[in-house]
Amino acid sequence: MKVKLIIIQALLLLPFWGFTQKGKKESYIIQGKIDSIQKCKQYVYLSSIVRDQELQTDSVLMKDGKFTFRGRVDEPCMVNVYINVAGRKYPASMKLFLENAKINLSATWDKSAREYVKNLKITGSKVHDENEDLFEGAMKRSGRDKIREAYIEAEKRRDTAQMRALTSANKNALELYTKDINDWIAANPNSFVTLRYKSMIIPPDEAGLDKFEAELDLMDPVLRSSFLAKTIYADINEQRSRLKIAPGAMAIDFEQPDKDGKVVRLSDYKGKYVFVDFWASWCVPCRAENPHVVKAYNDFHKKGLEVLSVSVDDKREAWLKAVEQDGLPWTQVSDLKGWNNSASQSYLIKAIPANFLIDPSGKIIASGLRGEHLHKELERVFGKLN
């Protein structure tokens, strides 16, 4: 009985193991044709290909509206076929779910269309069909597609009464749409489409993350070991890290040297309100924001506000010159390691300016405050100025 159970389990895994075992040998071919496009030499690009556990991009020359991509993928993946358009900021793009199969793509070139292409049709990819059934299918089954079309027409006519009625109807259809999506996911727990859907709905809170991760852990082992699953688990971990620096969390302590080499710790400011500002001398938006921070400091320092600036510069001279030019009187610190600054890494800083307002207990009470929003938050904390 035990042997029979093992055999049954092995057979259930065959579709997945078939893909992963042969994925290195099998390949895809995309045969594309775009009608009505101007006949000239034009490159077509295929991006977000999952190959050798990383995202890659290929390109081929299109001739008379026809092009062919050949290659392999480690696993099914949502890719973008795009064409750069002269004089247009964004390329003409077409999305499809790629797998190791013979896939046909057809479309019509139309400059009046949103993406410069219309009548897009993809055949040959089972996973693409599943993805269409999930999203476009749910739109049709819930009636939201008809409501959307009617709303566009009403908008053109400027029929506000009809637009309001359709907005109300869409609320009911949205419930049907959401139920349809959830039912599809429940019925297809081990589809790559289900996995991709999960990658789009990372929960924002700890309880949601725990439940979400538990659901992922129940999926097929091959799916859990995929590149897509690895990115989802990484996103879960990053979200957990972000919760540690969200308003309501206790601020993470750090230490950095000031311009004289003296070590300054965030915990030195415990018992005070401190505005921690991440910036750099080369950052134009940061320099534009500095006058607002200076004004906030001048207005609220006497009421108990402290400012601690952390620079992600890697050149001491440029850092100190910017401090002098912008007239920043508060404590300035930096380990001069650029984006590898240890404090900025603790606070997951990927773009600047970035900031956190911390109360006397060491709790983060606000973040991302800029311009007038900074002043209003400080008025909320300290009261309005006389």
mmCIF file of N, CA and C in Angstrom, residues 119-250:
data_model
loop_
_atom_site.group_PDB
_atom_site.id
_atom_site.type_symbol
_atom_site.label_atom_id
_atom_site.label_comp_id
_atom_site.label_asym_id
_atom_site.label_seq_id
_atom_site.Cartn_x
_atom_site.Cartn_y
_atom_site.Cartn_z
ATOM 1 N N ASN A 119 -6.167 43.880 -31.833
ATOM 2 C CA ASN A 119 -6.491 42.513 -32.296
ATOM 3 C C ASN A 119 -5.389 41.515 -31.971
ATOM 4 N N LEU A 120 -4.778 41.675 -30.798
ATOM 5 C CA LEU A 120 -3.718 40.753 -30.392
ATOM 6 C C LEU A 120 -4.289 39.362 -30.153
ATOM 7 N N LYS A 121 -3.647 38.364 -30.755
ATOM 8 C CA LYS A 121 -4.075 36.981 -30.586
ATOM 9 C C LYS A 121 -2.859 36.103 -30.340
ATOM 10 N N ILE A 122 -2.919 35.327 -29.270
ATOM 11 C CA ILE A 122 -1.837 34.416 -28.899
ATOM 12 C C ILE A 122 -2.376 32.993 -28.888
ATOM 13 N N THR A 123 -1.705 32.085 -29.577
ATOM 14 C CA THR A 123 -2.110 30.673 -29.552
ATOM 15 C C THR A 123 -0.886 29.794 -29.361
ATOM 16 N N GLY A 124 -1.110 28.624 -28.792
ATOM 17 C CA GLY A 124 -0.035 27.643 -28.649
ATOM 18 C C GLY A 124 0.505 27.490 -27.248
ATOM 19 N N SER A 125 0.156 28.411 -26.352
ATOM 20 C CA SER A 125 0.639 28.333 -24.975
ATOM 21 C C SER A 125 -0.514 28.001 -24.037
ATOM 22 N N LYS A 126 -0.471 26.820 -23.439
ATOM 23 C CA LYS A 126 -1.514 26.390 -22.505
ATOM 24 C C LYS A 126 -1.580 27.322 -21.294
ATOM 25 N N VAL A 127 -0.404 27.729 -20.812
ATOM 26 C CA VAL A 127 -0.377 28.595 -19.633
ATOM 27 C C VAL A 127 -0.941 29.972 -19.978
ATOM 28 N N HIS A 128 -0.674 30.466 -21.181
ATOM 29 C CA HIS A 128 -1.258 31.740 -21.598
ATOM 30 C C HIS A 128 -2.784 31.634 -21.640
ATOM 31 N N ASP A 129 -3.278 30.508 -22.153
ATOM 32 C CA ASP A 129 -4.733 30.292 -22.198
ATOM 33 C C ASP A 129 -5.325 30.294 -20.799
ATOM 34 N N GLU A 130 -4.628 29.676 -19.846
ATOM 35 C CA GLU A 130 -5.107 29.657 -18.457
ATOM 36 C C GLU A 130 -5.141 31.073 -17.883
ATOM 37 N N ASN A 131 -4.110 31.853 -18.199
ATOM 38 C CA ASN A 131 -4.055 33.220 -17.703
ATOM 39 C C ASN A 131 -5.201 34.061 -18.275
ATOM 40 N N GLU A 132 -5.495 33.852 -19.560
ATOM 41 C CA GLU A 132 -6.620 34.551 -20.187
ATOM 42 C C GLU A 132 -7.941 34.127 -19.553
ATOM 43 N N ASP A 133 -8.057 32.832 -19.264
ATOM 44 C CA ASP A 133 -9.285 32.321 -18.660
ATOM 45 C C ASP A 133 -9.490 32.909 -17.267
ATOM 46 N N LEU A 134 -8.384 33.109 -16.550
ATOM 47 C CA LEU A 134 -8.483 33.673 -15.203
ATOM 48 C C LEU A 134 -8.927 35.132 -15.249
ATOM 49 N N PHE A 135 -8.193 35.972 -15.968
ATOM 50 C CA PHE A 135 -8.463 37.405 -15.912
ATOM 51 C C PHE A 135 -9.524 37.871 -16.911
ATOM 52 N N GLU A 136 -9.313 37.625 -18.194
ATOM 53 C CA GLU A 136 -10.310 38.038 -19.182
ATOM 54 C C GLU A 136 -11.600 37.240 -19.013
ATOM 55 N N GLY A 137 -11.454 35.966 -18.663
ATOM 56 C CA GLY A 137 -12.631 35.133 -18.435
ATOM 57 C C GLY A 137 -13.470 35.657 -17.295
ATOM 58 N N ALA A 138 -12.815 36.070 -16.224
ATOM 59 C CA ALA A 138 -13.543 36.617 -15.072
ATOM 60 C C ALA A 138 -14.239 37.924 -15.438
ATOM 61 N N MET A 139 -13.594 38.719 -16.285
ATOM 62 C CA MET A 139 -14.224 39.966 -16.738
ATOM 63 C C MET A 139 -15.523 39.667 -17.482
ATOM 64 N N LYS A 140 -15.492 38.679 -18.380
ATOM 65 C CA LYS A 140 -16.681 38.343 -19.171
ATOM 66 C C LYS A 140 -17.752 37.686 -18.309
ATOM 67 N N ARG A 141 -17.340 36.739 -17.468
ATOM 68 C CA ARG A 141 -18.316 36.011 -16.653
ATOM 69 C C ARG A 141 -19.004 36.913 -15.629
ATOM 70 N N SER A 142 -18.314 37.956 -15.202
ATOM 71 C CA SER A 142 -18.910 38.877 -14.227
ATOM 72 C C SER A 142 -19.673 40.010 -14.904
ATOM 73 N N GLY A 143 -19.462 40.171 -16.208
ATOM 74 C CA GLY A 143 -20.126 41.247 -16.933
ATOM 75 C C GLY A 143 -19.385 42.567 -16.890
ATOM 76 N N ARG A 144 -18.202 42.586 -16.285
ATOM 77 C CA ARG A 144 -17.466 43.842 -16.168
ATOM 78 C C ARG A 144 -16.966 44.344 -17.518
ATOM 79 N N ASP A 145 -16.727 43.424 -18.468
ATOM 80 C CA ASP A 145 -16.254 43.856 -19.781
ATOM 81 C C ASP A 145 -17.309 44.712 -20.488
ATOM 82 N N LYS A 146 -18.561 44.294 -20.400
ATOM 83 C CA LYS A 146 -19.647 45.054 -21.030
ATOM 84 C C LYS A 146 -19.850 46.402 -20.338
ATOM 85 N N ILE A 147 -19.728 46.379 -19.015
ATOM 86 C CA ILE A 147 -19.885 47.625 -18.261
ATOM 87 C C ILE A 147 -18.768 48.601 -18.634
ATOM 88 N N ARG A 148 -17.560 48.090 -18.788
ATOM 89 C CA ARG A 148 -16.424 48.942 -19.157
ATOM 90 C C ARG A 148 -16.638 49.569 -20.535
ATOM 91 N N GLU A 149 -17.079 48.759 -21.486
ATOM 92 C CA GLU A 149 -17.332 49.263 -22.839
ATOM 93 C C GLU A 149 -18.433 50.334 -22.822
ATOM 94 N N ALA A 150 -19.480 50.072 -22.071
ATOM 95 C CA ALA A 150 -20.591 51.024 -21.998
ATOM 96 C C ALA A 150 -20.157 52.333 -21.340
ATOM 97 N N TYR A 151 -19.281 52.228 -20.337
ATOM 98 C CA TYR A 151 -18.805 53.417 -19.637
ATOM 99 C C TYR A 151 -17.972 54.289 -20.573
ATOM 100 N N ILE A 152 -17.127 53.660 -21.383
ATOM 101 C CA ILE A 152 -16.306 54.411 -22.337
ATOM 102 C C ILE A 152 -17.186 55.177 -23.315
ATOM 103 N N GLU A 153 -18.230 54.512 -23.798
ATOM 104 C CA GLU A 153 -19.151 55.159 -24.721
ATOM 105 C C GLU A 153 -19.900 56.301 -24.042
ATOM 106 N N ALA A 154 -20.336 56.077 -22.789
ATOM 107 C CA ALA A 154 -21.046 57.130 -22.054
ATOM 108 C C ALA A 154 -20.124 58.318 -21.791
ATOM 109 N N GLU A 155 -18.860 58.033 -21.542
ATOM 110 C CA GLU A 155 -17.876 59.088 -21.295
ATOM 111 C C GLU A 155 -17.684 59.938 -22.551
ATOM 112 N N LYS A 156 -17.672 59.277 -23.702
ATOM 113 C CA LYS A 156 -17.539 60.008 -24.967
ATOM 114 C C LYS A 156 -18.731 60.943 -25.177
ATOM 115 N N ARG A 157 -19.917 60.479 -24.765
ATOM 116 C CA ARG A 157 -21.131 61.285 -24.916
ATOM 117 C C ARG A 157 -21.301 62.298 -23.777
ATOM 118 N N ARG A 158 -20.435 62.166 -22.775
ATOM 119 C CA ARG A 158 -20.515 62.995 -21.569
ATOM 120 C C ARG A 158 -21.857 62.816 -20.871
ATOM 121 N N ASP A 159 -22.313 61.570 -20.897
ATOM 122 C CA ASP A 159 -23.588 61.216 -20.268
ATOM 123 C C ASP A 159 -23.316 60.868 -18.802
ATOM 124 N N THR A 160 -23.313 61.881 -17.948
ATOM 125 C CA THR A 160 -22.942 61.692 -16.544
ATOM 126 C C THR A 160 -23.923 60.785 -15.797
ATOM 127 N N ALA A 161 -25.203 60.862 -16.143
ATOM 128 C CA ALA A 161 -26.196 60.005 -15.475
ATOM 129 C C ALA A 161 -25.903 58.531 -15.768
ATOM 130 N N GLN A 162 -25.606 58.239 -17.038
ATOM 131 C CA GLN A 162 -25.289 56.861 -17.414
ATOM 132 C C GLN A 162 -23.983 56.417 -16.778
ATOM 133 N N MET A 163 -23.028 57.322 -16.680
ATOM 134 C CA MET A 163 -21.733 56.999 -16.062
ATOM 135 C C MET A 163 -21.919 56.640 -14.592
ATOM 136 N N ARG A 164 -22.793 57.402 -13.895
ATOM 137 C CA ARG A 164 -23.063 57.098 -12.483
ATOM 138 C C ARG A 164 -23.741 55.741 -12.343
ATOM 139 N N ALA A 165 -24.693 55.454 -13.220
ATOM 140 C CA ALA A 165 -25.403 54.173 -13.164
ATOM 141 C C ALA A 165 -24.445 53.011 -13.415
ATOM 142 N N LEU A 166 -23.532 53.196 -14.366
ATOM 143 C CA LEU A 166 -22.573 52.141 -14.690
ATOM 144 C C LEU A 166 -21.553 51.957 -13.562
ATOM 145 N N THR A 167 -21.193 53.048 -12.905
ATOM 146 C CA THR A 167 -20.269 52.956 -11.763
ATOM 147 C C THR A 167 -20.908 52.132 -10.652
ATOM 148 N N SER A 168 -22.207 52.362 -10.417
ATOM 149 C CA SER A 168 -22.933 51.595 -9.406
ATOM 150 C C SER A 168 -23.032 50.124 -9.802
ATOM 151 N N ALA A 169 -23.311 49.872 -11.093
ATOM 152 C CA ALA A 169 -23.417 48.495 -11.580
ATOM 153 C C ALA A 169 -22.078 47.778 -11.480
ATOM 154 N N ASN A 170 -20.994 48.530 -11.663
ATOM 155 C CA ASN A 170 -19.662 47.925 -11.617
ATOM 156 C C ASN A 170 -19.312 47.429 -10.215
ATOM 157 N N LYS A 171 -19.865 48.093 -9.194
ATOM 158 C CA LYS A 171 -19.603 47.653 -7.815
ATOM 159 C C LYS A 171 -20.130 46.245 -7.589
ATOM 160 N N ASN A 172 -21.333 45.966 -8.086
ATOM 161 C CA ASN A 172 -21.888 44.618 -7.962
ATOM 162 C C ASN A 172 -21.116 43.621 -8.813
ATOM 163 N N ALA A 173 -20.745 44.055 -10.031
ATOM 164 C CA ALA A 173 -19.992 43.170 -10.919
ATOM 165 C C ALA A 173 -18.620 42.866 -10.349
ATOM 166 N N LEU A 174 -18.051 43.834 -9.620
ATOM 167 C CA LEU A 174 -16.730 43.632 -9.029
ATOM 168 C C LEU A 174 -16.751 42.492 -8.013
ATOM 169 N N GLU A 175 -17.849 42.381 -7.278
ATOM 170 C CA GLU A 175 -17.977 41.277 -6.317
ATOM 171 C C GLU A 175 -17.991 39.936 -7.044
ATOM 172 N N LEU A 176 -18.719 39.871 -8.161
ATOM 173 C CA LEU A 176 -18.759 38.638 -8.959
ATOM 174 C C LEU A 176 -17.381 38.335 -9.548
ATOM 175 N N TYR A 177 -16.717 39.384 -10.008
ATOM 176 C CA TYR A 177 -15.374 39.240 -10.589
ATOM 177 C C TYR A 177 -14.394 38.680 -9.557
ATOM 178 N N THR A 178 -14.411 39.245 -8.362
ATOM 179 C CA THR A 178 -13.511 38.803 -7.293
ATOM 180 C C THR A 178 -13.794 37.362 -6.902
ATOM 181 N N LYS A 179 -15.075 37.008 -6.803
ATOM 182 C CA LYS A 179 -15.442 35.625 -6.475
ATOM 183 C C LYS A 179 -14.983 34.672 -7.569
ATOM 184 N N ASP A 180 -15.143 35.091 -8.819
ATOM 185 C CA ASP A 180 -14.717 34.255 -9.947
ATOM 186 C C ASP A 180 -13.209 34.003 -9.899
ATOM 187 N N ILE A 181 -12.452 35.051 -9.622
ATOM 188 C CA ILE A 181 -10.990 34.929 -9.501
ATOM 189 C C ILE A 181 -10.632 33.947 -8.394
ATOM 190 N N ASN A 182 -11.249 34.137 -7.224
ATOM 191 C CA ASN A 182 -10.942 33.277 -6.076
ATOM 192 C C ASN A 182 -11.337 31.822 -6.342
ATOM 193 N N ASP A 183 -12.461 31.633 -7.011
ATOM 194 C CA ASP A 183 -12.892 30.265 -7.340
ATOM 195 C C ASP A 183 -11.903 29.604 -8.302
ATOM 196 N N TRP A 184 -11.424 30.373 -9.269
ATOM 197 C CA TRP A 184 -10.462 29.824 -10.249
ATOM 198 C C TRP A 184 -9.167 29.424 -9.543
ATOM 199 N N ILE A 185 -8.687 30.294 -8.679
ATOM 200 C CA ILE A 185 -7.442 30.022 -7.941
ATOM 201 C C ILE A 185 -7.598 28.779 -7.071
ATOM 202 N N ALA A 186 -8.759 28.654 -6.402
ATOM 203 C CA ALA A 186 -9.011 27.499 -5.535
ATOM 204 C C ALA A 186 -9.059 26.205 -6.344
ATOM 205 N N ALA A 187 -9.578 26.292 -7.575
ATOM 206 C CA ALA A 187 -9.706 25.099 -8.419
ATOM 207 C C ALA A 187 -8.403 24.743 -9.130
ATOM 208 N N ASN A 188 -7.450 25.682 -9.152
ATOM 209 C CA ASN A 188 -6.176 25.456 -9.849
ATOM 210 C C ASN A 188 -5.004 25.831 -8.944
ATOM 211 N N PRO A 189 -4.862 25.125 -7.804
ATOM 212 C CA PRO A 189 -3.852 25.530 -6.817
ATOM 213 C C PRO A 189 -2.414 25.356 -7.288
ATOM 214 N N ASN A 190 -2.179 24.484 -8.275
ATOM 215 C CA ASN A 190 -0.809 24.217 -8.708
ATOM 216 C C ASN A 190 -0.537 24.676 -10.137
ATOM 217 N N SER A 191 -1.243 25.736 -10.549
ATOM 218 C CA SER A 191 -0.992 26.344 -11.848
ATOM 219 C C SER A 191 0.046 27.455 -11.695
ATOM 220 N N PHE A 192 0.898 27.623 -12.710
ATOM 221 C CA PHE A 192 1.836 28.742 -12.687
ATOM 222 C C PHE A 192 1.086 30.070 -12.701
ATOM 223 N N VAL A 193 -0.093 30.062 -13.287
ATOM 224 C CA VAL A 193 -0.915 31.269 -13.299
ATOM 225 C C VAL A 193 -1.340 31.630 -11.879
ATOM 226 N N THR A 194 -1.681 30.616 -11.087
ATOM 227 C CA THR A 194 -2.020 30.850 -9.678
ATOM 228 C C THR A 194 -0.825 31.427 -8.936
ATOM 229 N N LEU A 195 0.353 30.882 -9.207
ATOM 230 C CA LEU A 195 1.564 31.375 -8.559
ATOM 231 C C LEU A 195 1.819 32.835 -8.940
ATOM 232 N N ARG A 196 1.639 33.149 -10.230
ATOM 233 C CA ARG A 196 1.851 34.532 -10.660
ATOM 234 C C ARG A 196 0.826 35.465 -10.012
ATOM 235 N N TYR A 197 -0.419 34.999 -9.907
ATOM 236 C CA TYR A 197 -1.444 35.810 -9.258
ATOM 237 C C TYR A 197 -1.041 36.120 -7.819
ATOM 238 N N LYS A 198 -0.500 35.116 -7.143
ATOM 239 C CA LYS A 198 -0.069 35.329 -5.755
ATOM 240 C C LYS A 198 1.057 36.355 -5.675
ATOM 241 N N SER A 199 1.893 36.406 -6.723
ATOM 242 C CA SER A 199 2.993 37.374 -6.715
ATOM 243 C C SER A 199 2.475 38.808 -6.762
ATOM 244 N N MET A 200 1.223 38.986 -7.152
ATOM 245 C CA MET A 200 0.628 40.314 -7.291
ATOM 246 C C MET A 200 -0.123 40.766 -6.045
ATOM 247 N N ILE A 201 -0.265 39.899 -5.047
ATOM 248 C CA ILE A 201 -1.131 40.232 -3.899
ATOM 249 C C ILE A 201 -0.420 39.997 -2.564
ATOM 250 N N ILE A 202 0.844 40.416 -2.461
ATOM 251 C CA ILE A 202 1.575 40.260 -1.200
ATOM 252 C C ILE A 202 0.859 41.060 -0.111
ATOM 253 N N PRO A 203 0.430 40.420 0.976
ATOM 254 C CA PRO A 203 -0.306 41.119 2.039
ATOM 255 C C PRO A 203 0.542 42.201 2.712
ATOM 256 N N PRO A 204 -0.107 43.241 3.231
ATOM 257 C CA PRO A 204 0.639 44.345 3.841
ATOM 258 C C PRO A 204 0.961 44.155 5.317
ATOM 259 N N ASP A 205 0.272 43.201 5.998
ATOM 260 C CA ASP A 205 0.445 43.073 7.447
ATOM 261 C C ASP A 205 1.005 41.702 7.821
ATOM 262 N N GLU A 206 1.497 41.600 9.040
ATOM 263 C CA GLU A 206 2.177 40.390 9.498
ATOM 264 C C GLU A 206 1.255 39.177 9.506
ATOM 265 N N ALA A 207 0.035 39.338 9.992
ATOM 266 C CA ALA A 207 -0.902 38.213 10.034
ATOM 267 C C ALA A 207 -1.199 37.710 8.625
ATOM 268 N N GLY A 208 -1.397 38.658 7.705
ATOM 269 C CA GLY A 208 -1.650 38.288 6.321
ATOM 270 C C GLY A 208 -0.463 37.590 5.699
ATOM 271 N N LEU A 209 0.733 38.040 6.028
ATOM 272 C CA LEU A 209 1.950 37.423 5.495
ATOM 273 C C LEU A 209 2.103 35.993 5.981
ATOM 274 N N ASP A 210 1.793 35.759 7.262
ATOM 275 C CA ASP A 210 1.898 34.405 7.814
ATOM 276 C C ASP A 210 0.944 33.452 7.092
ATOM 277 N N LYS A 211 -0.280 33.884 6.892
ATOM 278 C CA LYS A 211 -1.280 33.060 6.211
ATOM 279 C C LYS A 211 -0.889 32.833 4.752
ATOM 280 N N PHE A 212 -0.439 33.883 4.109
ATOM 281 C CA PHE A 212 -0.030 33.832 2.705
ATOM 282 C C PHE A 212 1.131 32.861 2.511
ATOM 283 N N GLU A 213 2.119 32.935 3.404
ATOM 284 C CA GLU A 213 3.288 32.054 3.299
ATOM 285 C C GLU A 213 2.900 30.601 3.544
ATOM 286 N N ALA A 214 1.977 30.381 4.469
ATOM 287 C CA ALA A 214 1.504 29.023 4.747
ATOM 288 C C ALA A 214 0.821 28.432 3.514
ATOM 289 N N GLU A 215 0.059 29.262 2.795
ATOM 290 C CA GLU A 215 -0.594 28.799 1.571
ATOM 291 C C GLU A 215 0.438 28.451 0.494
ATOM 292 N N LEU A 216 1.471 29.250 0.380
ATOM 293 C CA LEU A 216 2.534 28.962 -0.582
ATOM 294 C C LEU A 216 3.230 27.654 -0.258
ATOM 295 N N ASP A 217 3.428 27.409 1.036
ATOM 296 C CA ASP A 217 4.127 26.197 1.474
ATOM 297 C C ASP A 217 3.360 24.925 1.125
ATOM 298 N N LEU A 218 2.053 25.057 0.878
ATOM 299 C CA LEU A 218 1.230 23.893 0.525
ATOM 300 C C LEU A 218 1.239 23.600 -0.975
ATOM 301 N N MET A 219 1.823 24.503 -1.770
ATOM 302 C CA MET A 219 1.842 24.299 -3.215
ATOM 303 C C MET A 219 2.850 23.208 -3.580
ATOM 304 N N ASP A 220 2.741 22.744 -4.817
ATOM 305 C CA ASP A 220 3.623 21.676 -5.286
ATOM 306 C C ASP A 220 5.096 22.060 -5.086
ATOM 307 N N PRO A 221 5.948 21.120 -4.632
ATOM 308 C CA PRO A 221 7.366 21.414 -4.382
ATOM 309 C C PRO A 221 8.088 22.006 -5.580
ATOM 310 N N VAL A 222 7.739 21.566 -6.789
ATOM 311 C CA VAL A 222 8.395 22.105 -7.978
ATOM 312 C C VAL A 222 8.032 23.575 -8.173
ATOM 313 N N LEU A 223 6.768 23.908 -7.938
ATOM 314 C CA LEU A 223 6.355 25.308 -8.014
ATOM 315 C C LEU A 223 7.086 26.136 -6.962
ATOM 316 N N ARG A 224 7.213 25.593 -5.764
ATOM 317 C CA ARG A 224 7.866 26.333 -4.678
ATOM 318 C C ARG A 224 9.348 26.571 -4.943
ATOM 319 N N SER A 225 9.947 25.743 -5.790
ATOM 320 C CA SER A 225 11.377 25.900 -6.080
ATOM 321 C C SER A 225 11.612 26.728 -7.346
ATOM 322 N N SER A 226 10.545 27.215 -7.957
ATOM 323 C CA SER A 226 10.676 27.989 -9.196
ATOM 324 C C SER A 226 11.262 29.369 -8.916
ATOM 325 N N PHE A 227 11.747 30.008 -9.980
ATOM 326 C CA PHE A 227 12.288 31.355 -9.884
ATOM 327 C C PHE A 227 11.211 32.325 -9.405
ATOM 328 N N LEU A 228 9.992 32.157 -9.932
ATOM 329 C CA LEU A 228 8.888 33.024 -9.532
ATOM 330 C C LEU A 228 8.590 32.894 -8.055
ATOM 331 N N ALA A 229 8.555 31.654 -7.546
ATOM 332 C CA ALA A 229 8.282 31.442 -6.125
ATOM 333 C C ALA A 229 9.376 32.069 -5.260
ATOM 334 N N LYS A 230 10.613 31.959 -5.719
ATOM 335 C CA LYS A 230 11.723 32.545 -4.963
ATOM 336 C C LYS A 230 11.570 34.053 -4.856
ATOM 337 N N THR A 231 11.091 34.677 -5.939
ATOM 338 C CA THR A 231 10.881 36.125 -5.874
ATOM 339 C C THR A 231 9.736 36.471 -4.923
ATOM 340 N N ILE A 232 8.726 35.605 -4.865
ATOM 341 C CA ILE A 232 7.597 35.847 -3.951
ATOM 342 C C ILE A 232 8.061 35.740 -2.500
ATOM 343 N N TYR A 233 8.825 34.690 -2.193
ATOM 344 C CA TYR A 233 9.340 34.541 -0.829
ATOM 345 C C TYR A 233 10.240 35.727 -0.464
ATOM 346 N N ALA A 234 11.015 36.217 -1.444
ATOM 347 C CA ALA A 234 11.868 37.383 -1.192
ATOM 348 C C ALA A 234 11.014 38.620 -0.920
ATOM 349 N N ASP A 235 9.906 38.759 -1.663
ATOM 350 C CA ASP A 235 8.998 39.899 -1.446
ATOM 351 C C ASP A 235 8.346 39.821 -0.067
ATOM 352 N N ILE A 236 8.027 38.599 0.367
ATOM 353 C CA ILE A 236 7.452 38.421 1.706
ATOM 354 C C ILE A 236 8.443 38.885 2.763
ATOM 355 N N ASN A 237 9.704 38.471 2.609
ATOM 356 C CA ASN A 237 10.728 38.857 3.575
ATOM 357 C C ASN A 237 10.965 40.367 3.562
ATOM 358 N N GLU A 238 10.924 40.959 2.360
ATOM 359 C CA GLU A 238 11.120 42.404 2.279
ATOM 360 C C GLU A 238 9.955 43.143 2.933
ATOM 361 N N GLN A 239 8.742 42.641 2.729
ATOM 362 C CA GLN A 239 7.587 43.281 3.360
ATOM 363 C C GLN A 239 7.683 43.189 4.874
ATOM 364 N N ARG A 240 8.148 42.045 5.372
ATOM 365 C CA ARG A 240 8.338 41.903 6.824
ATOM 366 C C ARG A 240 9.369 42.916 7.322
ATOM 367 N N SER A 241 10.420 43.123 6.518
ATOM 368 C CA SER A 241 11.430 44.111 6.899
ATOM 369 C C SER A 241 10.843 45.516 6.885
ATOM 370 N N ARG A 242 9.962 45.791 5.902
ATOM 371 C CA ARG A 242 9.347 47.113 5.814
ATOM 372 C C ARG A 242 8.418 47.375 6.997
ATOM 373 N N LEU A 243 7.782 46.321 7.491
ATOM 374 C CA LEU A 243 6.913 46.494 8.656
ATOM 375 C C LEU A 243 7.706 46.935 9.876
ATOM 376 N N LYS A 244 9.004 46.609 9.886
ATOM 377 C CA LYS A 244 9.856 46.991 11.012
ATOM 378 C C LYS A 244 10.200 48.471 10.994
ATOM 379 N N ILE A 245 9.961 49.135 9.834
ATOM 380 C CA ILE A 245 10.248 50.570 9.758
ATOM 381 C C ILE A 245 8.979 51.358 9.401
ATOM 382 N N ALA A 246 7.834 50.721 9.579
ATOM 383 C CA ALA A 246 6.559 51.391 9.305
ATOM 384 C C ALA A 246 6.123 52.202 10.525
ATOM 385 N N PRO A 247 5.300 53.238 10.323
ATOM 386 C CA PRO A 247 4.768 53.988 11.478
ATOM 387 C C PRO A 247 4.134 53.042 12.497
ATOM 388 N N GLY A 248 4.518 53.212 13.763
ATOM 389 C CA GLY A 248 4.048 52.339 14.826
ATOM 390 C C GLY A 248 5.124 51.376 15.301
ATOM 391 N N ALA A 249 6.146 51.146 14.461
ATOM 392 C CA ALA A 249 7.243 50.260 14.840
ATOM 393 C C ALA A 249 8.316 51.051 15.588
ATOM 394 N N MET A 250 9.078 50.357 16.406
ATOM 395 C CA MET A 250 10.192 50.994 17.099
ATOM 396 C C MET A 250 11.339 51.180 16.109
#
